XYZ file of N, CA and C in Angstrom:
477
model
N 106.847 211.397 52.770
C 106.510 210.017 52.490
C 104.993 209.857 52.420
N 104.558 208.746 51.874
C 103.147 208.488 51.671
C 102.447 208.269 53.001
N 101.458 209.114 53.314
C 100.714 208.898 54.551
C 99.565 207.927 54.273
N 98.892 207.491 55.338
C 97.853 206.481 55.212
C 96.759 206.905 54.239
N 96.406 208.179 54.221
C 95.338 208.655 53.344
C 95.710 208.523 51.870
N 96.999 208.526 51.538
C 97.426 208.452 50.148
C 97.942 207.073 49.754
N 97.957 206.120 50.687
C 98.445 204.786 50.383
C 97.575 204.144 49.308
N 98.201 203.381 48.416
C 97.458 202.673 47.380
C 96.715 201.520 48.052
N 95.393 201.511 47.980
C 94.598 200.434 48.560
C 94.493 199.294 47.565
N 94.785 198.096 48.027
C 94.647 196.892 47.211
C 93.166 196.532 47.161
N 92.571 196.592 45.999
C 91.150 196.299 45.855
C 90.927 194.883 45.338
N 91.964 194.065 45.390
C 91.824 192.679 44.948
C 91.754 192.576 43.441
N 91.212 191.476 42.959
C 91.252 191.229 41.509
C 90.205 192.034 40.747
N 90.260 193.344 40.928
C 89.380 194.275 40.222
C 90.271 195.192 39.375
N 89.739 195.768 38.313
C 90.545 196.709 37.531
C 91.091 197.822 38.429
N 92.336 198.207 38.194
C 92.992 199.213 39.037
C 93.972 200.009 38.178
N 94.181 201.245 38.544
C 95.138 202.100 37.862
C 95.679 203.097 38.873
N 96.999 203.302 38.875
C 97.613 204.296 39.754
C 99.002 204.631 39.218
N 99.546 205.741 39.674
C 100.886 206.155 39.279
C 101.880 205.355 40.108
N 102.466 204.318 39.522
C 103.325 203.407 40.279
C 104.627 204.077 40.719
N 105.158 204.995 39.920
C 106.374 205.690 40.330
C 106.104 206.553 41.562
N 105.023 207.314 41.531
C 104.678 208.163 42.666
C 104.358 207.321 43.906
N 103.563 206.283 43.729
C 103.219 205.412 44.849
C 104.451 204.767 45.473
N 105.383 204.346 44.628
C 106.603 203.700 45.114
C 107.499 204.689 45.847
N 107.743 205.851 45.247
C 108.671 206.802 45.864
C 108.099 207.438 47.119
N 106.788 207.454 47.272
C 106.179 208.033 48.457
C 105.888 207.007 49.549
N 106.062 205.740 49.257
C 105.820 204.686 50.248
C 106.941 204.672 51.286
N 106.605 204.683 52.557
C 107.617 204.640 53.622
C 107.646 203.301 54.345
N 106.791 202.365 53.945
C 106.740 201.052 54.588
C 107.696 200.074 53.923
N 108.196 199.134 54.717
C 109.048 198.083 54.156
C 108.323 197.414 52.987
N 107.054 197.037 53.219
C 106.270 196.446 52.123
C 104.817 196.872 52.259
N 104.235 197.263 51.137
C 102.822 197.610 51.076
C 102.252 196.974 49.813
N 101.310 196.062 49.977
C 100.718 195.387 48.820
C 99.748 196.360 48.146
N 100.008 196.645 46.875
C 99.227 197.639 46.139
C 98.137 197.020 45.274
N 98.336 195.790 44.805
C 97.318 195.135 43.987
C 97.551 193.634 43.994
N 96.460 192.900 44.170
C 96.512 191.430 44.154
C 95.535 190.898 43.124
N 96.058 190.174 42.156
C 95.216 189.525 41.158
C 95.195 188.021 41.387
N 94.523 187.325 40.523
C 94.475 185.862 40.647
C 95.839 185.244 40.344
N 96.636 185.876 39.459
C 97.889 185.277 39.004
C 99.141 186.064 39.352
N 99.021 187.331 39.750
C 100.206 188.111 40.118
C 99.842 189.168 41.137
N 100.884 189.819 41.661
C 100.699 190.792 42.731
C 101.756 191.878 42.624
N 101.386 193.115 43.017
C 102.299 194.252 43.013
C 102.491 194.727 44.455
N 103.755 194.836 44.873
C 104.069 195.372 46.196
C 105.021 196.544 46.046
N 104.882 197.529 46.935
C 105.771 198.686 46.992
C 106.680 198.493 48.197
N 107.977 198.813 48.058
C 108.920 198.596 49.148
C 109.804 199.810 49.372
N 110.145 200.035 50.629
C 111.101 201.065 51.018
C 112.151 200.392 51.895
N 113.398 200.412 51.441
C 114.489 199.745 52.148
C 115.405 200.827 52.732
N 115.587 200.827 54.056
C 116.404 201.877 54.674
C 117.882 201.759 54.299
N 118.618 202.828 54.514
C 120.057 202.850 54.256
C 120.707 201.680 55.004
N 121.493 200.890 54.287
C 122.160 199.731 54.878
C 121.289 198.503 55.007
N 119.981 198.650 54.757
C 119.059 197.516 54.848
C 119.010 196.747 53.545
N 118.223 195.682 53.547
C 118.081 194.890 52.328
C 116.679 194.305 52.231
N 116.381 193.788 51.051
C 115.099 193.140 50.814
C 115.016 191.876 51.665
N 116.123 191.193 51.828
C 116.180 189.954 52.602
C 116.527 188.787 51.702
N 117.591 188.073 52.047
C 118.018 186.920 51.259
C 116.946 185.844 51.334
N 116.454 185.424 50.172
C 115.373 184.444 50.121
C 115.333 183.775 48.756
N 114.563 182.700 48.684
C 114.285 182.010 47.427
C 112.832 181.568 47.458
N 112.108 181.817 46.378
C 110.709 181.416 46.243
C 110.657 180.303 45.191
N 110.509 179.050 45.606
C 110.567 177.936 44.651
C 109.567 178.017 43.505
N 108.395 178.617 43.736
C 107.338 178.638 42.727
C 106.944 180.049 42.301
N 107.803 181.046 42.557
C 107.431 182.433 42.283
C 108.517 183.145 41.492
N 108.178 183.641 40.308
C 109.055 184.544 39.569
C 108.825 185.951 40.103
N 109.867 186.792 40.067
C 109.743 188.172 40.528
C 110.357 189.145 39.533
N 109.727 190.306 39.425
C 110.248 191.455 38.705
C 110.325 192.573 39.736
N 111.502 193.146 39.921
C 111.675 194.269 40.839
C 112.237 195.444 40.057
N 111.738 196.658 40.349
C 112.237 197.859 39.670
C 112.502 198.937 40.694
N 113.708 199.499 40.629
C 114.068 200.603 41.515
C 113.540 201.905 40.939
N 112.866 202.668 41.787
C 112.363 203.988 41.407
C 113.202 205.092 42.041
N 113.945 204.771 43.098
C 114.812 205.753 43.755
C 115.851 204.996 44.577
N 117.034 205.588 44.665
C 118.096 205.002 45.468
C 119.051 204.152 44.651
N 119.995 203.551 45.362
C 120.985 202.680 44.736
C 121.122 201.408 45.566
N 121.491 200.341 44.885
C 121.615 199.072 45.585
C 122.537 198.098 44.892
N 122.641 196.946 45.502
C 123.446 195.842 44.983
C 122.541 194.622 44.915
N 122.289 194.138 43.698
C 121.459 192.954 43.480
C 122.369 191.734 43.399
N 122.011 190.703 44.150
C 122.776 189.460 44.137
C 121.812 188.289 43.978
N 122.235 187.293 43.185
C 121.438 186.077 42.974
C 122.364 184.895 42.783
N 121.831 183.725 43.087
C 122.590 182.508 42.862
C 121.762 181.268 43.120
N 122.358 180.133 42.870
C 121.662 178.856 43.014
C 121.612 178.371 44.458
N 122.416 178.978 45.322
C 122.412 178.653 46.752
C 122.695 179.930 47.522
N 122.273 179.977 48.799
C 122.441 181.223 49.558
C 123.905 181.582 49.775
N 124.800 180.613 49.657
C 126.227 180.894 49.781
C 126.929 180.893 48.420
N 126.151 180.917 47.324
C 126.694 180.965 45.951
C 125.957 182.026 45.151
N 126.121 183.274 45.563
C 125.462 184.388 44.872
C 126.389 184.887 43.767
N 126.376 184.202 42.650
C 127.318 184.476 41.561
C 126.902 185.667 40.700
N 125.633 186.053 40.738
C 125.168 187.244 40.025
C 125.316 188.416 40.987
N 126.024 189.471 40.555
C 126.282 190.624 41.418
C 126.257 191.873 40.544
N 125.271 192.750 40.778
C 125.076 193.908 39.899
C 124.689 195.130 40.717
N 125.388 196.246 40.491
C 124.952 197.517 41.070
C 123.722 197.969 40.307
N 122.716 198.476 41.042
C 121.462 198.919 40.434
C 121.076 200.273 41.011
N 120.299 201.012 40.238
C 119.849 202.334 40.687
C 118.524 202.663 40.005
N 118.054 203.880 40.231
C 116.787 204.353 39.684
C 116.640 203.953 38.220
N 115.555 203.252 37.915
C 115.285 202.831 36.546
C 115.697 201.409 36.230
N 116.542 200.804 37.063
C 116.994 199.427 36.828
C 115.918 198.444 37.261
N 115.866 197.301 36.578
C 115.001 196.215 37.022
C 115.862 195.003 37.338
N 115.342 194.167 38.205
C 115.990 192.913 38.587
C 114.964 191.816 38.340
N 115.325 190.822 37.545
C 114.430 189.714 37.197
C 114.916 188.457 37.915
N 114.054 187.904 38.760
C 114.426 186.775 39.608
C 113.633 185.535 39.187
N 114.311 184.531 38.634
C 113.617 183.291 38.287
C 113.197 182.524 39.549
N 112.093 181.807 39.457
C 111.634 180.986 40.582
C 112.767 180.069 41.042
N 112.893 179.953 42.357
C 113.893 179.068 42.937
C 115.261 179.680 43.131
N 115.489 180.878 42.620
C 116.808 181.512 42.707
C 116.934 182.293 44.012
N 118.017 182.065 44.747
C 118.320 182.880 45.928
C 118.604 184.297 45.464
N 118.099 185.300 46.186
C 118.276 186.685 45.755
C 118.195 187.642 46.936
N 118.809 188.800 46.740
C 118.751 189.879 47.709
C 119.118 191.173 46.996
N 118.575 192.285 47.474
C 119.000 193.607 47.020
C 119.288 194.418 48.271
N 120.502 194.924 48.370
C 120.952 195.692 49.525
C 121.036 197.162 49.155
N 120.530 198.021 50.036
C 120.607 199.456 49.822
C 122.036 199.908 50.107
N 122.738 200.371 49.082
C 124.122 200.835 49.231
C 124.211 202.359 49.208
N 123.066 203.021 49.153
C 123.045 204.476 49.024
C 122.949 205.203 50.354
N 122.658 206.483 50.256
C 122.575 207.354 51.428
C 121.143 207.788 51.733
N 120.178 207.208 51.021
C 118.762 207.491 51.244
C 117.988 206.181 51.056
N 116.724 206.152 51.484
C 115.952 204.921 51.303
C 115.916 204.489 49.837
N 115.974 203.204 49.616
C 115.858 202.617 48.283
C 114.381 202.274 48.078
N 113.788 202.881 47.049
C 112.358 202.706 46.776
C 112.211 201.798 45.560
N 111.454 200.721 45.700
C 111.277 199.794 44.594
C 109.891 199.184 44.638
N 109.501 198.605 43.526
C 108.283 197.799 43.533
C 108.618 196.424 43.010
N 107.822 195.456 43.453
C 108.017 194.068 43.054
C 106.713 193.529 42.490
N 106.835 192.743 41.440
C 105.702 192.026 40.877
C 105.997 190.542 41.041
N 105.112 189.874 41.749
C 105.233 188.438 41.995
C 104.243 187.693 41.111
N 104.651 186.560 40.580
C 103.732 185.691 39.860
C 104.067 184.245 40.232
N 103.189 183.600 40.963
C 101.881 184.022 41.436
C 101.976 184.969 42.637
N 100.787 185.434 43.085
C 100.716 186.304 44.266
C 101.413 185.626 45.442
N 102.022 186.441 46.294
C 102.832 185.886 47.377
C 102.440 186.386 48.764
N 101.708 187.489 48.842
C 101.369 188.105 50.129
C 99.862 188.283 50.276
N 99.423 188.525 51.497
C 98.013 188.795 51.755
C 97.619 190.111 51.082
N 96.444 190.166 50.473
C 96.004 191.412 49.843
C 95.975 192.566 50.839
N 96.376 193.742 50.365
C 96.340 194.994 51.131
C 97.218 194.964 52.386
N 98.134 194.022 52.466
C 99.015 193.884 53.639
C 100.019 195.027 53.671
N 100.201 195.633 54.833
C 101.212 196.667 55.049
C 102.120 196.185 56.169
N 103.411 196.137 55.895
C 104.411 195.729 56.890
C 105.402 196.874 57.009
N 105.419 197.520 58.167
C 106.194 198.749 58.346
C 107.698 198.513 58.312
N 108.153 197.365 58.785
C 109.592 197.066 58.833
C 109.850 195.638 58.375
N 111.108 195.351 58.048
C 111.492 193.988 57.675
C 111.294 193.036 58.850
N 111.571 193.498 60.057
C 111.394 192.652 61.247
C 109.921 192.285 61.423
N 109.032 193.265 61.226
C 107.604 192.971 61.322
C 107.196 191.976 60.241
N 107.683 192.163 59.014
C 107.352 191.256 57.912
C 107.808 189.832 58.231
N 109.013 189.688 58.791
C 109.548 188.362 59.103
C 108.720 187.653 60.174
N 108.103 188.408 61.062
C 107.319 187.812 62.144
C 105.833 187.677 61.810
N 105.415 188.150 60.654
C 104.009 188.154 60.259
C 103.593 186.765 59.771
N 103.059 185.961 60.658
C 102.698 184.572 60.336
C 101.388 184.444 59.560
N 100.628 185.533 59.436
C 99.358 185.476 58.706
C 99.474 186.017 57.287
N 100.687 186.311 56.847
C 100.900 186.874 55.507
C 100.891 185.753 54.471
N 99.703 185.436 53.969
C 99.518 184.376 52.968
C 98.687 184.930 51.814
N 98.890 184.413 50.603
C 98.067 184.876 49.473
C 96.585 184.583 49.717
N 95.737 185.343 49.057
C 94.289 185.140 49.175
C 93.896 183.768 48.646
N 92.842 183.212 49.219
C 92.335 181.922 48.769
C 91.857 181.935 47.336
N 91.478 183.113 46.823
C 91.011 183.214 45.444
C 92.148 183.339 44.439
N 93.389 183.500 44.922
C 94.518 183.567 43.983
C 94.893 182.160 43.543
N 95.418 182.051 42.345
C 95.811 180.754 41.802
C 97.232 180.467 42.262
N 97.392 179.375 42.997
C 98.684 179.013 43.567
C 99.106 177.626 43.082
N 100.402 177.445 42.832
C 100.896 176.110 42.488
C 100.976 175.257 43.757
N 101.316 174.000 43.592
C 101.601 173.186 44.769
C 102.669 173.924 45.544
N 102.427 174.164 46.820
C 103.331 175.014 47.599
C 104.574 174.286 48.058
N 105.686 174.805 47.648
C 106.975 174.454 48.218
C 107.334 175.637 49.130
N 107.776 175.395 50.345
C 108.022 176.515 51.253
C 109.139 177.433 50.761
N 108.978 178.741 51.028
C 110.035 179.701 50.732
C 111.235 179.385 51.602
N 112.389 179.833 51.143
C 113.633 179.655 51.898
C 114.157 181.032 52.255
N 114.636 181.185 53.478
C 115.179 182.460 53.941
C 116.599 182.257 54.425
N 117.470 183.266 54.159
C 118.885 183.183 54.485
C 119.213 183.357 55.917
């Protein structure tokens, strides 16, 4: 897995280039912010066997997620108890989440599910590393940078 010396450092809204497949598959953290721009953000995620991204809805944030390794089950819907979209996904699949849509991806495989997410607008603190989902859920300082362009904030919803 990706050790600290090889982690992709988020340099903020500066030009950046890196091998996203390699960075994603070598990331061992639940979430590692790889790049933060004024209008979007890239995060790398590693979801353990049986774990999930976490049921949530971002009222003002569209998301693009792409699996680089592993298998999962993507679910979306208009309410947390109405997940009418249900799709098995694996390496190479993308999941497109419209703003306001409840969504989750569960690791259904036998190895960590490696994926990256692109948020628009930015959703996390630049260069933030959260080792586990539990740590991420308790991280009260995880906010986008003041220099990022944000809409009027409607709070995120969690399942």
